[in-house]
Structures are given as structure tokens and as C-alpha cells.
Amino acid sequence: MGVNFHEKKLVKKALESFYGLGPQLSARIMAKYTIHPLARLGGVPPKTVTALTAELSTMTIENDARRIVQDNIKRLRDMGTYRGRRHAMGLPVRGQRTRTQIETAKKLNCLERGGTHSKI
């Protein structure tokens, strides 16, 4: 995958660090290759590591998953749906209150979470 992890890192945390892999999917992958939930990367045999890499290369993770999410939001905006307009305005999309406490939603609905904030 082009990512190097420290040998002392837990396998579960290493798998969850990829965008698109959560706790359930990482646990399922570890069960498939009979890896203990508290196993560290240094204790996993190299053969299993190559099998994990092959498994991850077939999945839609990282940039592919991000692109799918962005395409879905763009599709909603182009159709002019309520959710698409809320995304475009940077307002809460899932029914949260807007009279007060919308700062977090405004932050999360921006494309870049770093320095520049451009609307999705």
C-alpha cells in the first residue's frame, strides 16, 4: 500500500488508520487471517503481511473512498436536493438545530479541514 508502520503498532489500529476502514471491517479482516486483536505488526509473519496487503489493494479505501463521497455530494448538489443545498451553504445536513451551535457543522461541511476552507 506504500505505507510503513512501526513494528510496535497494533494491527487493528494500523488497519483503522486507512480511510474507509472502521473497527468492524478491520476486525473482520483480522479474523479472516487469524490475527489476535492485540497483535502487533512485528509479531505478524511476513506471509500474512503480504496477504493483508493484497486484501487491502482490492478494497476501495483512501483516495477511492474519498472520491466516491465527494462524487455523491456533488451529485446531490447538481440535482438541487435539500441535502445538496445544505452542503453547498455549509450548514448542518442531518437535521441538527441551527438557531445555536452550528459552528461544528460549518467546520465539518468544508472540503479542506486545514488552512483554507472552501465549501464542498
XYZ file of C-alpha atoms in Angstrom:
120
model
C 0.000 0.000 0.000
C 3.019 2.275 0.195
C 2.576 2.939 3.932
C 5.169 1.925 6.511
C 4.064 1.359 10.088
C 6.163 0.962 13.222
C 6.624 -2.636 14.398
C 5.103 -1.879 17.809
C 1.826 -0.585 16.349
C -1.275 -2.720 16.853
C -2.516 -4.385 13.666
C -6.083 -3.260 14.402
C -5.012 0.400 14.717
C -2.869 0.151 11.600
C -5.835 -1.136 9.601
C -8.177 1.509 11.042
C -5.777 4.278 10.029
C -6.832 3.798 6.398
C -9.744 5.980 5.275
C -12.739 3.741 4.688
C -11.772 1.007 7.182
C -13.536 1.085 10.524
C -13.451 -1.098 13.612
C -15.849 -3.740 12.290
C -14.156 -4.194 8.924
C -10.683 -4.312 10.474
C -11.872 -6.935 12.992
C -13.361 -8.964 10.139
C -10.094 -8.825 8.165
C -8.086 -9.834 11.235
C -10.422 -12.780 11.862
C -10.047 -13.869 8.249
C -6.260 -14.104 8.647
C -6.444 -15.389 12.279
C -4.642 -12.416 13.804
C -5.144 -11.813 17.526
C -6.872 -8.467 18.305
C -3.910 -7.342 20.451
C -1.219 -8.486 17.997
C 1.443 -6.030 16.951
C 2.851 -5.656 13.451
C 6.236 -7.018 14.479
C 4.683 -10.323 15.550
C 2.777 -10.953 12.323
C 4.542 -13.298 9.851
C 5.669 -11.707 6.557
C 3.440 -14.089 4.586
C 0.382 -12.756 6.416
C 1.508 -9.174 5.857
C 1.693 -9.744 2.089
C -1.766 -11.367 2.194
C -3.109 -8.333 4.094
C -1.556 -6.011 1.524
C -3.175 -7.974 -1.300
C -6.526 -7.842 0.514
C -6.279 -4.075 1.031
C -5.324 -3.463 -2.601
C -8.639 -4.967 -3.749
C -10.730 -2.772 -1.416
C -11.933 0.777 -2.050
C -10.036 2.724 0.584
C -8.182 6.045 0.895
C -8.479 8.221 -2.244
C -11.039 5.987 -3.963
C -13.376 6.160 -0.963
C -12.874 9.923 -0.630
C -13.655 10.385 -4.326
C -16.861 8.355 -4.011
C -18.037 10.523 -1.101
C -17.205 13.739 -2.978
C -18.996 12.466 -6.103
C -22.095 11.662 -4.041
C -22.117 15.159 -2.538
C -21.582 16.716 -5.971
C -24.470 14.656 -7.369
C -26.748 15.896 -4.569
C -25.722 19.488 -5.273
C -26.275 19.142 -9.028
C -29.760 17.675 -8.533
C -30.607 20.573 -6.235
C -31.802 18.431 -3.364
C -32.261 19.792 0.134
C -29.177 17.936 1.376
C -27.140 19.195 -1.580
C -28.119 22.805 -0.894
C -27.242 22.390 2.786
C -23.814 21.042 1.802
C -23.306 23.974 -0.568
C -24.174 26.514 2.132
C -22.020 24.773 4.723
C -24.946 24.206 7.074
C -25.877 21.045 9.020
C -27.191 18.360 6.693
C -28.748 15.813 9.049
C -31.360 17.846 10.888
C -29.297 19.418 13.651
C -30.513 22.665 15.161
C -29.258 25.856 13.536
C -30.520 28.511 15.892
C -27.424 27.965 18.001
C -24.439 25.644 17.911
C -23.776 25.303 14.185
C -20.072 26.104 14.276
C -19.033 22.439 14.282
C -21.275 21.644 11.315
C -19.877 24.618 9.407
C -16.371 23.285 10.022
C -17.246 19.719 9.021
C -19.051 20.675 5.808
C -15.934 22.336 4.395
C -13.790 20.481 1.870
C -10.414 21.253 3.427
C -10.142 20.848 7.174
C -6.753 22.529 7.180
C -5.911 26.156 6.435
C -8.240 27.072 3.559
C -11.964 26.479 3.987
C -13.767 26.093 0.693
C -17.343 24.877 0.595
C -17.968 21.399 -0.784
